[in-house]
Amino acid sequence: MTALAPQIPRRSLGALLRSAPVGQATMPFYVLFAVVIGLNAIGLVMVLSVSSVTNLYLGQSTWYTFQRQFVWSIVGLLALILVMRMDYRRWQRHSNALAALALLLVGAVLVPGIGTSANGATRWIYFGPISFQPSEPAKLAMALFAASWLADKAGLERDTRTTIRPVMTVCSLLAGLVFLQPNLGNPVIIVVIAFAALFMAGVPLVPLTGWSLISGVVAALAAWGTGYRRDRVTAMLDPWSDPLDTGWQTIQSLVGIASGGVSGVGLGESRIKWGFLPEAQTDFIFAVLAEEMGWLGAMFIIGLFTGFVLCGIWTALHSPDRFGQILAAGITVWVGAQAFVNIAAVVGMLPITGVPLPFLSVGGSALLTCMVATGMLLNIARQIRAEP
């Protein structure tokens, strides 16, 4: 057995990255890859810290949620490497089909007997022991469709019937179906992705601003038109007006962040995760991280997301073609906007929307989708040729 060991080919991860079939890796490529790996690693540590308490309360193994998230992280990493090694232009020819599939899936969630409800929302489809949230890949489908459609309309940017209307039609259908689940956070992200693609495609600012105002009014009416959403808005403005109900989550989040101070109370030592902060391992994992790792840890996470956005913008501006430019912009704005919305809600700057923190929050659908999207972004970054 030992004699055969040297004959088995061994390839490091670095060698695998360098063997990608196209392009020459640039510094933003390596930074993006390092940022995503770093966020995943920190996310696993925080998931173990937070979920062990919840699992203990439910009578499960304290490792149960961590093990599931670890498996999703490995699957996500493999998917990232696979997609990163595929020419991103291949996705353009399938963008319409993927958008149609996304519409079918987010619509299927609303069909009784197919969609599964939890905590008053119907957002999941179960395949045996695996749950799947279609609103997550819908974001990627939106980015691909918008990039593909607008890439083919070069020179027609001022014709809003050819650019804005088709993109916003698909966007409205996707966002509307997700909104009915009910879910307000993910529809906002889907709309943001569409506007980022339109802006990158060079659509005139006047009509784009008009559509932005319309979307903002619709979002405001949606937030104020339902009782529990209106309560979340008022809780953001004054959480102490109802500290034991609507303001409880915001108050406990702020208490945890304040308790962390500069350097934190130490990994695993959070107090708010012991039943005080609902959804601590999903929407509010940043609050527990800030308590355990302090201001320094929180700023480090914000710095990683900032690095992701800056490298993504650089990639979009230097992309080899129009499709790559628009797709890179959509993916970058998607991850950046979702991180901003999550963290802003955690610190009380925005209403609670239920949007997970990319790469850190518990959730296989969200993690896998973000990893696939990042793989596309890395492939674009790899095909940028350094200037002589």
Short mmCIF file of C-alpha atoms in Angstrom, two decimals, residues 3-384:
data_model
loop_
_atom_site.label_atom_id
_atom_site.label_comp_id
_atom_site.label_asym_id
_atom_site.label_seq_id
_atom_site.Cartn_x
_atom_site.Cartn_y
_atom_site.Cartn_z
CA ALA A 3 4.48 1.76 -2.49
CA LEU A 4 1.40 2.92 -4.34
CA ALA A 5 0.97 6.13 -2.34
CA PRO A 6 3.44 8.24 -4.36
CA GLN A 7 1.54 7.34 -7.56
CA ILE A 8 -1.67 9.01 -6.33
CA PRO A 9 -1.81 12.58 -7.71
CA ARG A 10 -2.11 15.23 -5.04
CA ARG A 11 -3.16 18.74 -5.89
CA SER A 12 -3.34 21.58 -3.42
CA LEU A 13 -6.21 24.06 -3.50
CA GLY A 14 -3.79 26.69 -4.79
CA ALA A 15 -2.80 24.43 -7.69
CA LEU A 16 -6.44 23.80 -8.45
CA LEU A 17 -7.11 27.53 -8.60
CA ARG A 18 -4.10 28.15 -10.81
CA SER A 19 -5.23 25.45 -13.22
CA ALA A 20 -8.42 27.24 -14.20
CA PRO A 21 -8.75 26.98 -17.97
CA VAL A 22 -8.93 30.68 -18.80
CA GLY A 23 -7.34 33.97 -17.93
CA GLN A 24 -4.75 35.09 -15.44
CA ALA A 25 -5.71 35.53 -11.80
CA THR A 26 -5.43 39.09 -10.51
CA MET A 27 -5.16 40.43 -6.98
CA PRO A 28 -8.95 41.08 -6.71
CA PHE A 29 -9.47 37.40 -7.58
CA TYR A 30 -7.35 36.25 -4.64
CA VAL A 31 -8.85 38.85 -2.30
CA LEU A 32 -12.40 37.79 -3.19
CA PHE A 33 -11.56 34.14 -2.66
CA ALA A 34 -9.87 34.84 0.68
CA VAL A 35 -12.77 37.02 1.86
CA VAL A 36 -15.36 34.34 1.10
CA ILE A 37 -13.32 31.62 2.81
CA GLY A 38 -12.78 33.89 5.81
CA LEU A 39 -16.48 34.72 6.11
CA ASN A 40 -17.42 31.04 5.86
CA ALA A 41 -14.90 30.05 8.54
CA ILE A 42 -16.05 32.79 10.93
CA GLY A 43 -19.65 31.90 10.18
CA LEU A 44 -19.08 28.27 11.15
CA VAL A 45 -17.49 29.31 14.44
CA MET A 46 -20.41 31.61 15.25
CA VAL A 47 -22.99 29.01 14.19
CA LEU A 48 -21.43 26.53 16.61
CA SER A 49 -21.43 29.13 19.38
CA VAL A 50 -25.04 30.20 18.88
CA SER A 51 -26.78 27.01 17.77
CA SER A 52 -25.37 24.82 20.53
CA VAL A 53 -27.62 26.62 22.99
CA THR A 54 -30.72 26.25 20.81
CA ASN A 55 -29.98 22.58 20.16
CA LEU A 56 -29.49 21.95 23.87
CA TYR A 57 -32.87 23.54 24.57
CA LEU A 58 -34.52 21.34 21.91
CA GLY A 59 -32.91 18.18 23.31
CA GLN A 60 -30.66 17.71 20.27
CA SER A 61 -26.94 17.26 20.02
CA THR A 62 -25.17 20.58 20.53
CA TRP A 63 -23.33 19.86 17.26
CA TYR A 64 -26.48 19.23 15.18
CA THR A 65 -26.88 22.62 13.45
CA PHE A 66 -23.13 23.09 13.11
CA GLN A 67 -22.76 19.75 11.37
CA ARG A 68 -25.51 20.61 8.88
CA GLN A 69 -24.01 24.03 8.19
CA PHE A 70 -20.54 22.50 7.83
CA VAL A 71 -21.87 20.11 5.17
CA TRP A 72 -23.48 23.03 3.34
CA SER A 73 -20.18 24.92 3.54
CA ILE A 74 -18.31 22.02 1.93
CA VAL A 75 -20.96 21.67 -0.77
CA GLY A 76 -20.86 25.42 -1.30
CA LEU A 77 -17.06 25.44 -1.60
CA LEU A 78 -17.15 22.64 -4.16
CA ALA A 79 -19.86 24.48 -6.09
CA LEU A 80 -17.82 27.70 -5.98
CA ILE A 81 -14.72 25.95 -7.37
CA LEU A 82 -16.75 24.20 -10.07
CA VAL A 83 -18.53 27.38 -11.20
CA MET A 84 -15.31 29.38 -10.92
CA ARG A 85 -13.71 27.04 -13.46
CA MET A 86 -16.62 27.41 -15.93
CA ASP A 87 -16.61 30.25 -18.43
CA TYR A 88 -19.24 32.66 -17.11
CA ARG A 89 -20.48 33.28 -20.69
CA ARG A 90 -22.01 29.80 -20.67
CA TRP A 91 -24.64 31.02 -18.22
CA GLN A 92 -25.93 33.67 -20.62
CA ARG A 93 -27.58 31.19 -22.95
CA HIS A 94 -29.51 29.64 -20.03
CA SER A 95 -30.57 32.88 -18.32
CA ASN A 96 -34.15 32.91 -19.64
CA ALA A 97 -34.72 29.28 -18.66
CA LEU A 98 -33.29 29.90 -15.19
CA ALA A 99 -35.54 32.93 -14.72
CA ALA A 100 -38.57 30.87 -15.76
CA LEU A 101 -37.54 28.10 -13.36
CA ALA A 102 -37.13 30.62 -10.55
CA LEU A 103 -40.63 31.97 -11.20
CA LEU A 104 -42.01 28.44 -11.17
CA LEU A 105 -40.32 27.60 -7.86
CA VAL A 106 -41.27 30.78 -5.99
CA GLY A 107 -44.82 30.29 -7.26
CA ALA A 108 -44.85 26.64 -6.21
CA VAL A 109 -44.12 27.65 -2.62
CA LEU A 110 -47.57 29.24 -2.47
CA VAL A 111 -49.32 26.05 -3.60
CA PRO A 112 -50.87 24.14 -0.67
CA GLY A 113 -49.15 20.83 -0.16
CA ILE A 114 -45.91 21.96 -1.78
CA GLY A 115 -44.77 24.92 0.28
CA THR A 116 -44.00 24.43 3.96
CA SER A 117 -44.84 26.99 6.62
CA ALA A 118 -42.83 28.03 9.68
CA ASN A 119 -43.26 31.01 12.01
CA GLY A 120 -46.20 32.30 9.99
CA ALA A 121 -44.42 32.28 6.62
CA THR A 122 -44.51 29.81 3.72
CA ARG A 123 -41.06 30.01 2.15
CA TRP A 124 -39.68 26.48 1.93
CA ILE A 125 -40.02 23.35 -0.17
CA TYR A 126 -38.90 20.08 1.40
CA PHE A 127 -37.17 17.25 -0.44
CA GLY A 128 -37.04 14.58 2.24
CA PRO A 129 -34.85 15.88 5.08
CA ILE A 130 -33.55 18.82 3.00
CA SER A 131 -35.37 22.16 2.95
CA PHE A 132 -35.02 24.54 0.03
CA GLN A 133 -35.89 28.25 -0.06
CA PRO A 134 -36.58 29.27 -3.69
CA SER A 135 -36.33 33.00 -2.97
CA GLU A 136 -32.55 32.63 -2.63
CA PRO A 137 -31.75 31.29 -6.14
CA ALA A 138 -34.34 33.77 -7.45
CA LYS A 139 -31.80 36.51 -6.70
CA LEU A 140 -29.19 34.81 -8.85
CA ALA A 141 -31.75 34.22 -11.59
CA MET A 142 -32.59 37.93 -11.53
CA ALA A 143 -28.93 38.90 -11.86
CA LEU A 144 -28.38 36.49 -14.76
CA PHE A 145 -31.53 37.46 -16.64
CA ALA A 146 -30.90 41.20 -16.31
CA ALA A 147 -27.26 40.85 -17.36
CA SER A 148 -28.12 38.67 -20.36
CA TRP A 149 -31.02 40.80 -21.55
CA LEU A 150 -29.20 44.12 -21.20
CA ALA A 151 -25.98 42.77 -22.71
CA ASP A 152 -27.87 42.03 -25.92
CA LYS A 153 -29.35 45.54 -26.00
CA ALA A 154 -26.16 47.54 -26.37
CA GLY A 155 -26.91 50.87 -28.04
CA LEU A 156 -30.58 50.76 -27.03
CA GLU A 157 -30.11 52.07 -23.47
CA ARG A 158 -32.42 55.05 -24.05
CA ASP A 159 -35.27 52.87 -25.27
CA THR A 160 -36.96 52.13 -21.95
CA ARG A 161 -39.44 49.75 -23.59
CA THR A 162 -36.50 47.59 -24.62
CA THR A 163 -34.43 47.85 -21.43
CA ILE A 164 -36.27 48.89 -18.26
CA ARG A 165 -39.69 47.40 -18.93
CA PRO A 166 -38.66 43.79 -19.63
CA VAL A 167 -36.21 43.72 -16.72
CA MET A 168 -38.69 45.30 -14.30
CA THR A 169 -41.44 42.96 -15.49
CA VAL A 170 -39.43 39.88 -14.53
CA CYS A 171 -38.27 41.64 -11.37
CA SER A 172 -41.86 42.51 -10.38
CA LEU A 173 -43.03 38.93 -10.93
CA LEU A 174 -40.22 37.44 -8.86
CA ALA A 175 -40.44 40.05 -6.10
CA GLY A 176 -44.23 39.90 -6.02
CA LEU A 177 -44.38 36.12 -5.62
CA VAL A 178 -41.73 36.23 -2.88
CA PHE A 179 -43.62 39.06 -1.16
CA LEU A 180 -46.75 36.88 -0.97
CA GLN A 181 -44.94 34.22 1.11
CA PRO A 182 -44.91 36.75 3.04
CA ASN A 183 -41.40 38.16 2.78
CA LEU A 184 -40.39 41.80 2.36
CA GLY A 185 -36.61 41.61 2.74
CA ASN A 186 -35.80 39.36 -0.23
CA PRO A 187 -38.08 41.25 -2.67
CA VAL A 188 -36.17 44.41 -1.81
CA ILE A 189 -32.87 42.66 -2.62
CA ILE A 190 -34.29 41.37 -5.93
CA VAL A 191 -35.31 44.92 -6.89
CA VAL A 192 -31.89 46.26 -5.89
CA ILE A 193 -30.19 43.68 -8.13
CA ALA A 194 -32.35 44.75 -11.08
CA PHE A 195 -31.55 48.44 -10.57
CA ALA A 196 -27.83 47.71 -10.21
CA ALA A 197 -27.89 45.87 -13.55
CA LEU A 198 -29.81 48.69 -15.26
CA PHE A 199 -27.43 51.30 -13.88
CA MET A 200 -24.36 49.34 -14.98
CA ALA A 201 -25.90 48.89 -18.43
CA GLY A 202 -26.00 52.66 -18.88
CA VAL A 203 -29.76 53.20 -18.71
CA PRO A 204 -30.45 56.98 -18.37
CA LEU A 205 -30.78 58.18 -14.80
CA VAL A 206 -34.06 60.05 -15.28
CA PRO A 207 -36.28 57.05 -16.07
CA LEU A 208 -34.26 54.89 -13.68
CA THR A 209 -34.87 57.42 -10.89
CA GLY A 210 -38.57 57.41 -11.67
CA TRP A 211 -38.77 53.64 -11.40
CA SER A 212 -36.74 53.81 -8.18
CA LEU A 213 -39.22 56.23 -6.65
CA ILE A 214 -42.12 54.01 -7.66
CA SER A 215 -40.41 50.97 -6.13
CA GLY A 216 -39.67 52.91 -2.95
CA VAL A 217 -43.31 53.97 -2.59
CA VAL A 218 -44.49 50.39 -3.15
CA ALA A 219 -42.05 49.10 -0.53
CA ALA A 220 -43.15 51.77 1.96
CA LEU A 221 -46.82 50.97 1.42
CA ALA A 222 -46.08 47.26 1.82
CA ALA A 223 -44.20 47.90 5.05
CA TRP A 224 -46.91 50.14 6.47
CA GLY A 225 -49.91 48.27 5.11
CA THR A 226 -49.61 45.16 7.29
CA GLY A 227 -49.86 45.17 11.07
CA TYR A 228 -46.73 43.22 11.94
CA ARG A 229 -44.62 45.10 9.38
CA ARG A 230 -45.89 48.42 10.69
CA ASP A 231 -44.97 47.28 14.20
CA ARG A 232 -41.43 46.57 13.00
CA VAL A 233 -41.13 50.11 11.62
CA THR A 234 -42.37 51.66 14.86
CA ALA A 235 -40.08 49.33 16.83
CA MET A 236 -37.12 50.60 14.84
CA LEU A 237 -38.07 54.22 15.56
CA ASP A 238 -38.70 53.60 19.26
CA PRO A 239 -38.12 50.04 20.49
CA TRP A 240 -38.76 51.09 24.09
CA SER A 241 -42.38 51.94 23.28
CA ASP A 242 -43.08 48.20 23.44
CA PRO A 243 -40.00 46.65 25.06
CA LEU A 244 -41.60 43.27 25.84
CA ASP A 245 -43.00 42.59 22.38
CA THR A 246 -42.21 44.39 19.12
CA GLY A 247 -39.14 46.14 20.50
CA TRP A 248 -37.72 43.11 22.33
CA GLN A 249 -35.52 41.79 19.53
CA THR A 250 -33.97 45.17 18.75
CA ILE A 251 -33.34 45.95 22.41
CA GLN A 252 -31.69 42.60 23.10
CA SER A 253 -29.56 42.97 19.99
CA LEU A 254 -28.34 46.41 21.09
CA VAL A 255 -27.70 45.12 24.62
CA GLY A 256 -25.54 42.33 23.25
CA ILE A 257 -23.57 44.68 20.99
CA ALA A 258 -23.02 47.14 23.85
CA SER A 259 -21.95 44.34 26.18
CA GLY A 260 -19.21 43.30 23.77
CA GLY A 261 -17.33 46.56 24.15
CA VAL A 262 -14.10 46.87 22.19
CA SER A 263 -12.69 43.35 22.41
CA GLY A 264 -15.78 41.27 23.27
CA VAL A 265 -16.71 38.94 26.10
CA GLY A 266 -14.97 35.98 24.45
CA LEU A 267 -15.95 33.26 22.00
CA GLY A 268 -18.82 31.17 23.32
CA GLU A 269 -19.48 33.59 26.21
CA SER A 270 -22.47 35.45 24.75
CA ARG A 271 -25.38 35.92 27.12
CA ILE A 272 -28.06 37.09 24.69
CA LYS A 273 -28.00 33.75 22.86
CA TRP A 274 -29.39 32.03 25.97
CA GLY A 275 -33.02 32.60 24.96
CA PHE A 276 -32.94 36.40 25.08
CA LEU A 277 -32.46 37.08 21.34
CA PRO A 278 -34.85 35.31 18.93
CA GLU A 279 -33.40 34.13 15.59
CA ALA A 280 -29.89 34.58 16.95
CA GLN A 281 -28.34 32.04 14.57
CA THR A 282 -30.02 33.41 11.44
CA ASP A 283 -31.01 37.07 11.14
CA PHE A 284 -29.17 38.27 14.27
CA ILE A 285 -25.92 36.33 14.20
CA PHE A 286 -24.05 39.63 13.82
CA ALA A 287 -25.28 40.75 17.25
CA VAL A 288 -23.86 37.64 18.92
CA LEU A 289 -20.61 38.07 16.98
CA ALA A 290 -20.34 41.68 18.15
CA GLU A 291 -20.93 40.60 21.76
CA GLU A 292 -18.36 37.81 21.68
CA MET A 293 -15.74 39.45 19.45
CA GLY A 294 -16.44 43.08 20.30
CA TRP A 295 -16.19 46.20 18.20
CA LEU A 296 -12.96 44.93 16.66
CA GLY A 297 -14.57 41.71 15.47
CA ALA A 298 -17.64 43.52 14.15
CA MET A 299 -15.51 46.01 12.22
CA PHE A 300 -13.42 43.15 10.84
CA ILE A 301 -16.56 41.54 9.40
CA ILE A 302 -17.69 44.87 7.95
CA GLY A 303 -14.19 45.25 6.49
CA LEU A 304 -14.44 41.84 4.80
CA PHE A 305 -17.75 42.77 3.17
CA THR A 306 -16.27 46.12 2.14
CA GLY A 307 -13.37 44.27 0.52
CA PHE A 308 -15.83 42.00 -1.29
CA VAL A 309 -17.73 45.00 -2.67
CA LEU A 310 -14.61 46.92 -3.72
CA CYS A 311 -13.14 43.90 -5.53
CA GLY A 312 -16.51 43.18 -7.11
CA ILE A 313 -16.81 46.75 -8.39
CA TRP A 314 -13.26 46.56 -9.78
CA THR A 315 -14.15 43.32 -11.51
CA ALA A 316 -17.30 44.83 -13.01
CA LEU A 317 -15.43 47.87 -14.32
CA HIS A 318 -12.67 45.74 -15.88
CA SER A 319 -14.78 42.85 -17.14
CA PRO A 320 -13.90 41.53 -20.62
CA ASP A 321 -17.42 42.09 -21.99
CA ARG A 322 -20.76 43.74 -21.33
CA PHE A 323 -22.44 40.62 -19.95
CA GLY A 324 -19.63 40.15 -17.42
CA GLN A 325 -19.80 43.80 -16.40
CA ILE A 326 -23.52 43.73 -15.66
CA LEU A 327 -23.44 40.30 -14.00
CA ALA A 328 -20.51 41.25 -11.76
CA ALA A 329 -22.29 44.47 -10.75
CA GLY A 330 -25.51 42.60 -9.93
CA ILE A 331 -23.78 39.98 -7.79
CA THR A 332 -21.63 42.56 -5.99
CA VAL A 333 -24.54 44.86 -5.17
CA TRP A 334 -26.64 41.87 -4.10
CA VAL A 335 -24.12 40.66 -1.49
CA GLY A 336 -23.25 44.18 -0.36
CA ALA A 337 -26.86 45.33 -0.07
CA GLN A 338 -27.93 42.19 1.77
CA ALA A 339 -25.09 42.55 4.26
CA PHE A 340 -25.98 46.21 4.79
CA VAL A 341 -29.69 45.52 5.28
CA ASN A 342 -28.98 42.73 7.79
CA ILE A 343 -26.42 44.65 9.84
CA ALA A 344 -28.50 47.85 9.74
CA ALA A 345 -31.49 45.94 11.12
CA VAL A 346 -29.35 44.39 13.86
CA VAL A 347 -28.14 47.79 15.05
CA GLY A 348 -31.62 49.36 14.81
CA MET A 349 -31.07 51.52 11.73
CA LEU A 350 -33.62 49.64 9.57
CA PRO A 351 -36.73 47.59 10.34
CA ILE A 352 -36.24 43.86 10.83
CA THR A 353 -36.77 42.21 7.43
CA GLY A 354 -35.60 38.63 7.92
CA VAL A 355 -32.71 38.94 5.45
CA PRO A 356 -29.79 36.64 6.41
CA LEU A 357 -26.20 37.83 6.64
CA PRO A 358 -24.39 36.40 3.58
CA PHE A 359 -21.97 33.52 4.27
CA LEU A 360 -22.51 33.74 8.06
CA SER A 361 -26.17 33.10 8.91
CA VAL A 362 -27.51 29.56 9.22
CA GLY A 363 -29.22 28.43 6.03
CA GLY A 364 -28.14 26.07 3.28
CA SER A 365 -30.11 27.67 0.42
CA ALA A 366 -28.71 31.14 1.09
CA LEU A 367 -25.14 29.92 1.55
CA LEU A 368 -25.10 27.69 -1.53
CA THR A 369 -26.61 30.40 -3.74
CA CYS A 370 -24.11 33.00 -2.55
CA MET A 371 -21.23 30.59 -3.15
CA VAL A 372 -22.39 29.83 -6.70
CA ALA A 373 -22.79 33.55 -7.42
CA THR A 374 -19.34 34.23 -6.02
CA GLY A 375 -17.94 31.48 -8.24
CA MET A 376 -19.29 33.36 -11.26
CA LEU A 377 -17.76 36.59 -9.97
CA LEU A 378 -14.40 34.88 -9.46
CA ASN A 379 -14.49 33.50 -13.00
CA ILE A 380 -15.05 37.01 -14.35
CA ALA A 381 -12.20 38.32 -12.19
CA ARG A 382 -9.93 35.56 -13.45
CA GLN A 383 -10.52 36.45 -17.09
CA ILE A 384 -9.43 40.06 -16.65
#
